Short mmCIF file of C-alpha atoms and ligand atoms in Angstrom, two decimals:
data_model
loop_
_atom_site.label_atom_id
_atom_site.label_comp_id
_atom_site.label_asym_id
_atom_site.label_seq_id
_atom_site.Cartn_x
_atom_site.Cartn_y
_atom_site.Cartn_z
CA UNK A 1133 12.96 -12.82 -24.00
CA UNK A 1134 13.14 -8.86 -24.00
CA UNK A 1135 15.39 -8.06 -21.56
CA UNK A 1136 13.82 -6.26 -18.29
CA UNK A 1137 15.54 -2.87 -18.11
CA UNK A 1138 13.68 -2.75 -21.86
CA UNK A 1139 10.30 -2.46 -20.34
CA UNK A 1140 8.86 0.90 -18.75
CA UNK A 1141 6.11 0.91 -16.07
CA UNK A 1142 3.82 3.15 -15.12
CA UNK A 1143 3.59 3.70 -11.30
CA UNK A 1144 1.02 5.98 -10.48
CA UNK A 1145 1.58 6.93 -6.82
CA UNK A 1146 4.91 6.07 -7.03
CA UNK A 1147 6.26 8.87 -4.78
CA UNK A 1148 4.00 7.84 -1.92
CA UNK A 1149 4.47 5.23 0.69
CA UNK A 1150 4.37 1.86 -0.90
CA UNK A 1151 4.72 3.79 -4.37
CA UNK A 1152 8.18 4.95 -3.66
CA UNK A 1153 9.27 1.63 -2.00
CA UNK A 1154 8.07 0.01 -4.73
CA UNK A 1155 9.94 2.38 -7.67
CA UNK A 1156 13.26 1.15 -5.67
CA UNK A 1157 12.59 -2.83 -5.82
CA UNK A 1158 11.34 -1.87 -9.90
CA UNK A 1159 14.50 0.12 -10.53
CA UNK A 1160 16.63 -2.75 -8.38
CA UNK A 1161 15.18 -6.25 -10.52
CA UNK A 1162 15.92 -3.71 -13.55
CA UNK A 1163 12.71 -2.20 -14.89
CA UNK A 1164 12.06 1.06 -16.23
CA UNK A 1165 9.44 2.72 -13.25
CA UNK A 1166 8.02 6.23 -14.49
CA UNK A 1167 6.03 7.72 -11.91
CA UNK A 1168 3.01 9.97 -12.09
CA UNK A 1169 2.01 11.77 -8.51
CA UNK A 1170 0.64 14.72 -8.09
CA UNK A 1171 1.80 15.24 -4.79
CA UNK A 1172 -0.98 15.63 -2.82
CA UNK A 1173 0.16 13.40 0.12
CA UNK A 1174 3.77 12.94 -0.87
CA UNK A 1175 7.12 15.33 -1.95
CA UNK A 1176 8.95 15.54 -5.43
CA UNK A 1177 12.42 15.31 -3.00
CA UNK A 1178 10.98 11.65 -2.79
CA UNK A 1179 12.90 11.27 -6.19
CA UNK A 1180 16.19 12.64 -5.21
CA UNK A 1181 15.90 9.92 -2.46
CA UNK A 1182 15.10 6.99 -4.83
CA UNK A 1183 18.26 8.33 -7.08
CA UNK A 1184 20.43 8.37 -4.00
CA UNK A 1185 19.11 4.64 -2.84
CA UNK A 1186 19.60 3.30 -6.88
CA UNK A 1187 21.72 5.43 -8.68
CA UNK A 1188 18.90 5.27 -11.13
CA UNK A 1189 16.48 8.74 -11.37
CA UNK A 1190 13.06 7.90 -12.25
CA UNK A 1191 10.74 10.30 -14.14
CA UNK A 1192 8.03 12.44 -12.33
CA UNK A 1193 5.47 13.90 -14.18
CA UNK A 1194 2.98 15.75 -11.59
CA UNK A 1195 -0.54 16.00 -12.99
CA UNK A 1196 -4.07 14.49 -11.25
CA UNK A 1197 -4.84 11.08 -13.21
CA UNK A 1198 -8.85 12.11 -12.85
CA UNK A 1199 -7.53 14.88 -15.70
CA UNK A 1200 -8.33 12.94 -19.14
CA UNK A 1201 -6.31 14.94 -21.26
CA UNK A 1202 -2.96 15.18 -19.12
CA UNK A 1203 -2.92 11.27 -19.01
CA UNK A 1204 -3.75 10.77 -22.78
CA UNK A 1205 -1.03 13.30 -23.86
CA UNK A 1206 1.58 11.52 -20.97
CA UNK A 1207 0.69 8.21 -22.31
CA UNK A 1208 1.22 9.52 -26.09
CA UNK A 1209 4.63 10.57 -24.96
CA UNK A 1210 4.87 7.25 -23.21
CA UNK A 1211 3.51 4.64 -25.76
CA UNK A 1212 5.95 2.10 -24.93
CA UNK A 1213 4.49 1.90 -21.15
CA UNK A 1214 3.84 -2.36 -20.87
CA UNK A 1215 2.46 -2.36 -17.55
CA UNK A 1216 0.98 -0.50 -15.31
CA UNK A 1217 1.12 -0.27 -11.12
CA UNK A 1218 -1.87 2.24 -9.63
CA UNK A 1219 -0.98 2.86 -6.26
CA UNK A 1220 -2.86 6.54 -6.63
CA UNK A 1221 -5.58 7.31 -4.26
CA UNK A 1222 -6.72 8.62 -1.09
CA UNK A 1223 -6.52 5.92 2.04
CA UNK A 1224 -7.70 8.02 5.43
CA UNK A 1225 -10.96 5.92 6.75
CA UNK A 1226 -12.34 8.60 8.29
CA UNK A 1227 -11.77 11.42 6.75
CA UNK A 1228 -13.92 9.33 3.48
CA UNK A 1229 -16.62 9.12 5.75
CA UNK A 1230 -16.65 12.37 5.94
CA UNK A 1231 -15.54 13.39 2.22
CA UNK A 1232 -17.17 10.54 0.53
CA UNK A 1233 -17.54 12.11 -3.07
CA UNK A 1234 -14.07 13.45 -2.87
CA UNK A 1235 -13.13 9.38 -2.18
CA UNK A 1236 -15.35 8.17 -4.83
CA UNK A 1237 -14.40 10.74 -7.48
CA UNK A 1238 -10.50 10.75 -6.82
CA UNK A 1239 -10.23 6.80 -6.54
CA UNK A 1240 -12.89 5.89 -9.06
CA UNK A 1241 -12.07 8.36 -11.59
CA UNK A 1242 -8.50 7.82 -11.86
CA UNK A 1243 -8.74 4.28 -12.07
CA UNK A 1244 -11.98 4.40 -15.07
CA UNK A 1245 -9.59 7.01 -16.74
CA UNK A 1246 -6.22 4.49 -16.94
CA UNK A 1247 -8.02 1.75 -17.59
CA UNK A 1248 -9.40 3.77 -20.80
CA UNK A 1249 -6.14 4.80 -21.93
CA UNK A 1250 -4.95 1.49 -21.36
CA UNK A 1251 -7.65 -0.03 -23.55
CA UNK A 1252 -6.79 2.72 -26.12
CA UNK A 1253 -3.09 2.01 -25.83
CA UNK A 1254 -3.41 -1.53 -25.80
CA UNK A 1255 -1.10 -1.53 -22.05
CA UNK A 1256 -1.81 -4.92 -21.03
CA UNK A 1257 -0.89 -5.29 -17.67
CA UNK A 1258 -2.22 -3.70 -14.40
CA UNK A 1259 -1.00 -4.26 -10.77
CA UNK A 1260 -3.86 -2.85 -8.43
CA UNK A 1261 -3.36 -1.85 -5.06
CA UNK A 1262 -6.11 -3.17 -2.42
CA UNK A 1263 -6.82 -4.09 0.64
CA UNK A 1264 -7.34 -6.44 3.44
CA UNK A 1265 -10.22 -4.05 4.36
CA UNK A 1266 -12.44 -5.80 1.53
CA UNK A 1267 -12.88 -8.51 4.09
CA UNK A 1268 -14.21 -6.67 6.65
CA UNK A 1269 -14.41 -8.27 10.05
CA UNK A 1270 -14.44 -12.12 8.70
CA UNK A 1271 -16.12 -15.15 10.34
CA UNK A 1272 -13.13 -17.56 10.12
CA UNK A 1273 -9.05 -16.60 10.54
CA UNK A 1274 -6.73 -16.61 8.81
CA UNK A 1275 -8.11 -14.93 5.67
CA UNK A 1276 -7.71 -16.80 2.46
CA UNK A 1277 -8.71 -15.17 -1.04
CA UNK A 1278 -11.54 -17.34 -0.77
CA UNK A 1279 -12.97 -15.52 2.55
CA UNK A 1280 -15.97 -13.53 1.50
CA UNK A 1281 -16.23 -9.96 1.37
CA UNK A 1282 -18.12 -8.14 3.49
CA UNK A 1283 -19.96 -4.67 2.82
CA UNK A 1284 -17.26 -2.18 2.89
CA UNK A 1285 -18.01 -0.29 6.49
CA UNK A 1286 -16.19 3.41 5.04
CA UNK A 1287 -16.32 5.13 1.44
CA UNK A 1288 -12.47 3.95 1.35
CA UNK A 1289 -13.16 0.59 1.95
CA UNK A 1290 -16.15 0.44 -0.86
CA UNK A 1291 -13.67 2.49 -3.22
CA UNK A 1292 -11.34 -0.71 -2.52
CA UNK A 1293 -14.02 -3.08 -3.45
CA UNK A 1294 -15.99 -1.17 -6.58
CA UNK A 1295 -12.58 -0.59 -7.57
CA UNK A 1296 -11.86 -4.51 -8.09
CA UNK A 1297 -14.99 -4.77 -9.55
CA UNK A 1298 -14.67 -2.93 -12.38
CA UNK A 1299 -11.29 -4.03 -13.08
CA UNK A 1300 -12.72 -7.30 -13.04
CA UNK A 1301 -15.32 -6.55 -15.69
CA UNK A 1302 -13.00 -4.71 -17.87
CA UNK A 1303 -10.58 -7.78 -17.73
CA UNK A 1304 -13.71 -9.98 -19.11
CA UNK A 1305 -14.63 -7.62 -21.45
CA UNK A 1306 -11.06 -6.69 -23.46
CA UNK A 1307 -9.01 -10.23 -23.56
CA UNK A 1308 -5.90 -7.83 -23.89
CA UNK A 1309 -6.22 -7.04 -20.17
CA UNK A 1310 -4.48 -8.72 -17.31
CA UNK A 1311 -5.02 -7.70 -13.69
CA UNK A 1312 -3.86 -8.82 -10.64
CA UNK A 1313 -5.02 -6.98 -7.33
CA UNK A 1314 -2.90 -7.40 -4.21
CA UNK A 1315 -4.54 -7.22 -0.79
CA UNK A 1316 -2.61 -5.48 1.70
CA UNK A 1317 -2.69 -6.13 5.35
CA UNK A 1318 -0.77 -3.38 7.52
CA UNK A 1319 2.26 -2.00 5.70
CA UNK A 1320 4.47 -0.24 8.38
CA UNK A 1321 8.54 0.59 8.13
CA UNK A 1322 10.33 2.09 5.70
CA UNK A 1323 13.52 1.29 3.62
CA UNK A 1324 16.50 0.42 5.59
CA UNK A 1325 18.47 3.48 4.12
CA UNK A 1326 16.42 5.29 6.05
CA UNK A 1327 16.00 7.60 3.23
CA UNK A 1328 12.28 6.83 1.45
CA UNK A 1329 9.00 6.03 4.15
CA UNK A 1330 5.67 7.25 5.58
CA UNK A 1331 5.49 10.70 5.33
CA UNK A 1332 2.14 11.12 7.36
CA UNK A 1333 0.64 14.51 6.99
CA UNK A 1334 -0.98 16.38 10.39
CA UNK A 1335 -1.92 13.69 13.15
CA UNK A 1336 -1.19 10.15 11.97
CA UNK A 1337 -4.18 7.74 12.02
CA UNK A 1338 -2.18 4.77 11.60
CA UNK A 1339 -0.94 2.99 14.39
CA UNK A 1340 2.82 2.88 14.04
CA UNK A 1341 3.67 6.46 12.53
CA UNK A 1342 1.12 7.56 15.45
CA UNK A 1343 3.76 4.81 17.94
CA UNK A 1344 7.47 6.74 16.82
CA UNK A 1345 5.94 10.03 16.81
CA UNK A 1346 5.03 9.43 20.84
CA UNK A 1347 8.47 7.51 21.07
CA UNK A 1348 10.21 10.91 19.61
CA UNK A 1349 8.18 13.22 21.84
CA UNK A 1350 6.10 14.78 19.11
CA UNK A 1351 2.24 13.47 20.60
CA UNK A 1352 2.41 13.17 24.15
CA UNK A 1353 1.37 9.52 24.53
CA UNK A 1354 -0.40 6.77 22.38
CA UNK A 1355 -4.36 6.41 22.81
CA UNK A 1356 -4.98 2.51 22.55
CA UNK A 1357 -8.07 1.93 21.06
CA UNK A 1358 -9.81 -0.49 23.46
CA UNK A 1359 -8.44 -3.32 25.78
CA UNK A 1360 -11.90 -5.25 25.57
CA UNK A 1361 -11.87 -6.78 22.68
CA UNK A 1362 -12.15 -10.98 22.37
CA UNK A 1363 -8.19 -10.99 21.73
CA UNK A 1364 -5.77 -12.58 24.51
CA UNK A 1365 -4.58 -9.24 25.93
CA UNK A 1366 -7.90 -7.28 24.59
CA UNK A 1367 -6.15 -4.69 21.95
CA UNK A 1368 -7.15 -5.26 17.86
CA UNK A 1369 -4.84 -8.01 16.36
CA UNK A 1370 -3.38 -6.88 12.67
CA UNK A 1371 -1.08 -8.64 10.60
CA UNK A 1372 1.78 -5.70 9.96
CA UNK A 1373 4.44 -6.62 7.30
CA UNK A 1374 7.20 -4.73 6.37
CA UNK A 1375 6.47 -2.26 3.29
CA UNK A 1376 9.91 -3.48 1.73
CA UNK A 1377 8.41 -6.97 1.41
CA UNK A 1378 5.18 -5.64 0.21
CA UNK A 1379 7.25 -3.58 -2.93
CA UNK A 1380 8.64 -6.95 -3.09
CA UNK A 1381 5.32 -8.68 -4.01
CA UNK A 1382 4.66 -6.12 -6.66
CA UNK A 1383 8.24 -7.11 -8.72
CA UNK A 1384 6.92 -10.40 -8.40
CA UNK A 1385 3.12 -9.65 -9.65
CA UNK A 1386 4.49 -7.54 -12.78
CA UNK A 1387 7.29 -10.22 -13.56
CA UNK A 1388 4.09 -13.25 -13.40
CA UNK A 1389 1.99 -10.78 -15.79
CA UNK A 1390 4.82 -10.49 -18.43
CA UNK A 1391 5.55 -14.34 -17.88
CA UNK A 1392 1.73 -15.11 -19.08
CA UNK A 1393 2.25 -17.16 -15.88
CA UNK A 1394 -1.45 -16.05 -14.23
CA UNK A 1395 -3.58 -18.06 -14.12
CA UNK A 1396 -6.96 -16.03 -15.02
CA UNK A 1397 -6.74 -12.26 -16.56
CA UNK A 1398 -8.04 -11.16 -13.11
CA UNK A 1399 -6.04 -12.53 -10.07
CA UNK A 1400 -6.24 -11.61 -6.39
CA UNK A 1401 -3.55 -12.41 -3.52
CA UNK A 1402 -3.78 -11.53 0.35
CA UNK A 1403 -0.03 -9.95 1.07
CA UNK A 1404 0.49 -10.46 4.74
CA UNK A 1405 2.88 -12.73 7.19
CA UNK A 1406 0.03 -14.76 8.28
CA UNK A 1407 0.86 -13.94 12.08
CA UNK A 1408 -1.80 -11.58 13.97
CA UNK A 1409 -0.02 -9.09 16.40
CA UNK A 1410 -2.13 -7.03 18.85
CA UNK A 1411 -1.89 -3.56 19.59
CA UNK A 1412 -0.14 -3.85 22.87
CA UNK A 1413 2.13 -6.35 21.21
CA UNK A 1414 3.27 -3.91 18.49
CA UNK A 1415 3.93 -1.22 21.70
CA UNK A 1416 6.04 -3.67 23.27
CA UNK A 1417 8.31 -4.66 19.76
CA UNK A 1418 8.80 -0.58 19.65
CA UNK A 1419 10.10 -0.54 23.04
CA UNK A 1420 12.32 -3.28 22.40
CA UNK A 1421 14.18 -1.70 19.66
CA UNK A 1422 14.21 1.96 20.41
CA UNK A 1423 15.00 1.04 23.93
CA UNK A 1424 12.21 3.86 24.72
CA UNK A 1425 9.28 3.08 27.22
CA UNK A 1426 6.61 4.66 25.46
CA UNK A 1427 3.80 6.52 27.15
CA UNK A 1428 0.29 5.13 26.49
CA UNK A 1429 -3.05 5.01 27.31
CA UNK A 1430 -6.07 2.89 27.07
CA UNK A 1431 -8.88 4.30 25.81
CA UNK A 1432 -12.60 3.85 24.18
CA UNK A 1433 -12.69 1.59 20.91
CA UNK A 1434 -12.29 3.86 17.47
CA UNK A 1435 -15.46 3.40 15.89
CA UNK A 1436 -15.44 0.91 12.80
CA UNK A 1437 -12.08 -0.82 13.88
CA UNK A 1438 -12.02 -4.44 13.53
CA UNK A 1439 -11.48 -6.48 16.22
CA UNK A 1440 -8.92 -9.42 14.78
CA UNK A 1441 -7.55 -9.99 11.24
CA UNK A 1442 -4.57 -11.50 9.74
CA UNK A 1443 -3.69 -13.25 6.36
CA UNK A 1444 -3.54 -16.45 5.08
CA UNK A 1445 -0.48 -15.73 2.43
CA UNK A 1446 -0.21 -19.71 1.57
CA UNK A 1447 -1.53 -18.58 -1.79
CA UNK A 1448 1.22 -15.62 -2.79
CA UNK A 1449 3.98 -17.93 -0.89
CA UNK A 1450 3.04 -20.66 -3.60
CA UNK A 1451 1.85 -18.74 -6.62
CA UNK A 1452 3.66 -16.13 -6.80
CA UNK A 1453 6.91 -17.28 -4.86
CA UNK A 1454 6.73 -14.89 -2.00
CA UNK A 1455 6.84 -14.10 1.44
CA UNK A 1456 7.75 -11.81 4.07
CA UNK A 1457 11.30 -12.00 5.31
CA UNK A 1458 11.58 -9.18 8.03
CA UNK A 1459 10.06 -9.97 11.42
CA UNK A 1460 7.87 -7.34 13.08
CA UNK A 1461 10.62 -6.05 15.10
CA UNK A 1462 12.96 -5.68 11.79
CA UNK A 1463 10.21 -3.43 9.96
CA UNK A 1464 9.17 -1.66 13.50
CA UNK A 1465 13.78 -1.16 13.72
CA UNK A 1466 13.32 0.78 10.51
CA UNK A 1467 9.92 2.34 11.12
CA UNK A 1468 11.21 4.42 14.05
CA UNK A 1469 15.23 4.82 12.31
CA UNK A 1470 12.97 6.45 9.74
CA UNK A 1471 11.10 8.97 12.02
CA UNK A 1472 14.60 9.39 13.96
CA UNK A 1473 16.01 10.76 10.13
CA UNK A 1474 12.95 12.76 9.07
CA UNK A 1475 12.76 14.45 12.55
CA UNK A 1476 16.74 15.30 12.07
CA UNK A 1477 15.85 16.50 8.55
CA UNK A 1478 13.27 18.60 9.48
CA UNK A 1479 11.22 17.46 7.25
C1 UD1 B 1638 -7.02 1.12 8.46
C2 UD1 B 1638 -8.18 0.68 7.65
C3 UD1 B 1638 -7.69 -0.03 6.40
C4 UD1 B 1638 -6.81 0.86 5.60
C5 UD1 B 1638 -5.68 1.36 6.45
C6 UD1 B 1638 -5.00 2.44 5.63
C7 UD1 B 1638 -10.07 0.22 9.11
C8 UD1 B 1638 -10.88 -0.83 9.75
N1 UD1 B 1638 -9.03 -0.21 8.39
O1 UD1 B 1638 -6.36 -0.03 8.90
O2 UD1 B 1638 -8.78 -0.35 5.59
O3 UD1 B 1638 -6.31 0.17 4.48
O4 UD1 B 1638 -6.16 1.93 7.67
O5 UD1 B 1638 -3.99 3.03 6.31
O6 UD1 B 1638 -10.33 1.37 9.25
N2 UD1 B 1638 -4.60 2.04 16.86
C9 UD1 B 1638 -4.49 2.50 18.15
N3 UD1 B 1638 -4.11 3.81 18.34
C10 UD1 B 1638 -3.85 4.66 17.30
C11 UD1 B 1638 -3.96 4.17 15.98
C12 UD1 B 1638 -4.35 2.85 15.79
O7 UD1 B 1638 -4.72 1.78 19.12
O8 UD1 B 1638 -3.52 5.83 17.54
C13 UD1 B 1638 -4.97 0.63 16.64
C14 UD1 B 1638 -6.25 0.46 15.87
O9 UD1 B 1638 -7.34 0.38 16.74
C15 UD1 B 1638 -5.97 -0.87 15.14
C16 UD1 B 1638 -4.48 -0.90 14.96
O10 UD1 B 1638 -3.96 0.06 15.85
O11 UD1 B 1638 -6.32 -1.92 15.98
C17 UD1 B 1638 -4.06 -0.56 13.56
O12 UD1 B 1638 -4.69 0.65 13.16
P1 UD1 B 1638 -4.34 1.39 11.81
O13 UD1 B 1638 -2.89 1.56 11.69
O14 UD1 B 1638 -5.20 2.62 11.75
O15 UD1 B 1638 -4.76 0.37 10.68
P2 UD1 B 1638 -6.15 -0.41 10.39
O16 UD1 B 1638 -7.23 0.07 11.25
O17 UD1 B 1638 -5.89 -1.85 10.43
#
């Protein structure tokens, strides 16, 4: 067999959250990651970081994948790209309710235009990046890749879902292409060099960048979003899993691709722990390892939230060999060593 360091990927994204981490674990089982970003929620010094983490500097080319002709002339320059990974797209809930034809053009478009070069190029692999929100709130926990979907409740969400969908199609319709689209529960942490993570622009909407930025005195307390909910201490339950194992799972998705080892050309796998944690639970595991008793509040539910999810990962634990190895407080350690460095940094 070809040996891995022979075969180039295109990660798309790949200086963002879960892109970046992901370029590391690429670069690390000895692929050849080339990203292409254009920067809108992330920073070109992202690279310099990867480079100091592998000794390895990937290639950045900054252009807008909804731009036809930048992506056919990168991918004529590129023609012996063998798989790609398209992390690239917008992921704030609310501000695609409020922007939803910048969602649907930005996600939608990039993906319809690398899916055409791909088809052009004959590039026959493609690790998607989804999400647990294609669920919904489900009837029955934990979620298995057989729990139905449920009409996407944001723009984001249905971006998720129309997004699988046409992958799907275009996987029955050229027999060239291979997909497999990971569902993500909550990513949170960063790499344990402390040197790549979330980079959250303005006032975090997730729940743990939103957690060390109180803990470091940058927001004046956490708002929890609703102690009534039918959970035992009444906060959401989530199933957060450290973003190193997540760029773990997408090694392991690429390596099954080039290994003909899927089992249908379009494949889906939940990516969680398969253990539900609550809000005031995750509060708690922060205060336990920054040794910082952080100020919060209860407040009125966030509209939309879901009240309980978590995965079922039996599936990726026995089809594609993987599961999570850090424990919430691990990946919560190296969420908040992360916002301790960036804050240092300036950054
Ligand atoms: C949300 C989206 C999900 C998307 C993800 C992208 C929904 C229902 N889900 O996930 O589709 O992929 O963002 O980042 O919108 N919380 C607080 N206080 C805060 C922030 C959050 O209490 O300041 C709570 C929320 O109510 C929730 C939990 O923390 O229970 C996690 O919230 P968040 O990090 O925003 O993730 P999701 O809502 O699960």
């Amino acid at each position: 067999m070809e040996p891995l360091n022979q075969k180039k990927i295109l990660v798309t994204g790949g200086t963002g959250y879960i892109g970046s981490h992901t370029t590391v674990e690429l670069i690390e089982a000895g692929f050849d990651p080339v990203i292409v970003d254009n920067l809108y929620n992330s920073d070109a010094q992202v690279v310099d970081n990867i480079q100091k983490i592998t000794g390895v500097r990937p290639l950045l080319e900054v252009f807008d994948l909804c731009d036809s002709v930048k992506l056919g002339k990168f991918i004529l320059k590129h023609k012996d790209i063998q798989a790609v990974i398209h992390f690239a797209a917008y992921k704030a809930v609310g501000e695609s309710v409020r922007n939803p034809i910048a969602y649907y053009r930005n996600n939608l478009l990039s993906l319809i235009n690398l899916l055409d070069v791909m088809k052009r190029y004959e590039i026959p692999n493609l690790v998607f990046s989804s999400s647990c929100t294609v669920y919904g709130q489900p009837e029955k926990l934990p979620v298995t890749e057989d729990t139905p979907l449920q009409p996407a409740t944001s723009p984001y969400g249905n971006t998720k879902q129309i997004g699988e969908s046409i992958i799907r199609d275009t996987t029955c319709s050229d027999k060239n292409l291979k997909a497999i689209s990971l569902r993500y529960f909550n990513p949170i942490g960063a790499h344990p060099s402390a040197l790549i993570g979330e980079l959250p622009r303005g006032i975090p909407e997730n729940l743990v960048p939103y957690l060390t930025q109180t803990g470091y005195g940058i927001r004046e307390e956490l708002k929890v979003f609703g102690n009534d909910y039918n959970t035992p201490d009444g906060s959401c339950i989530r199933d957060y899993l450290h973003v190193v194992d997540l760029a773990k799972a997408h090694v392991v998705s690429i390596k099954r691709l080039f290994e003909k080892k899927n089992k249908s050309d379009f494949e889906v796998f939940n990516l969680g722990t398969g253990h539900g944690v609550s809000v005031l639970e995750a509060i708690r595991s922060f205060e336990r390892v920054s040794g910082i008793k952080l100020k919060y509040k209860i407040t009125g539910r966030r509209p939309g939230d879901i009240e309980k999810i978590w995965a079922d990962p039996g599936y990726a634990n026995t089809e594609l060999g993987w599961k999570t190895l850090s424990s919430l407080d691990q990946a919560m350690k190296t969420a908040w060593d992360w916002e301790k460095m960036i804050r240092s940094n300036n950054l």
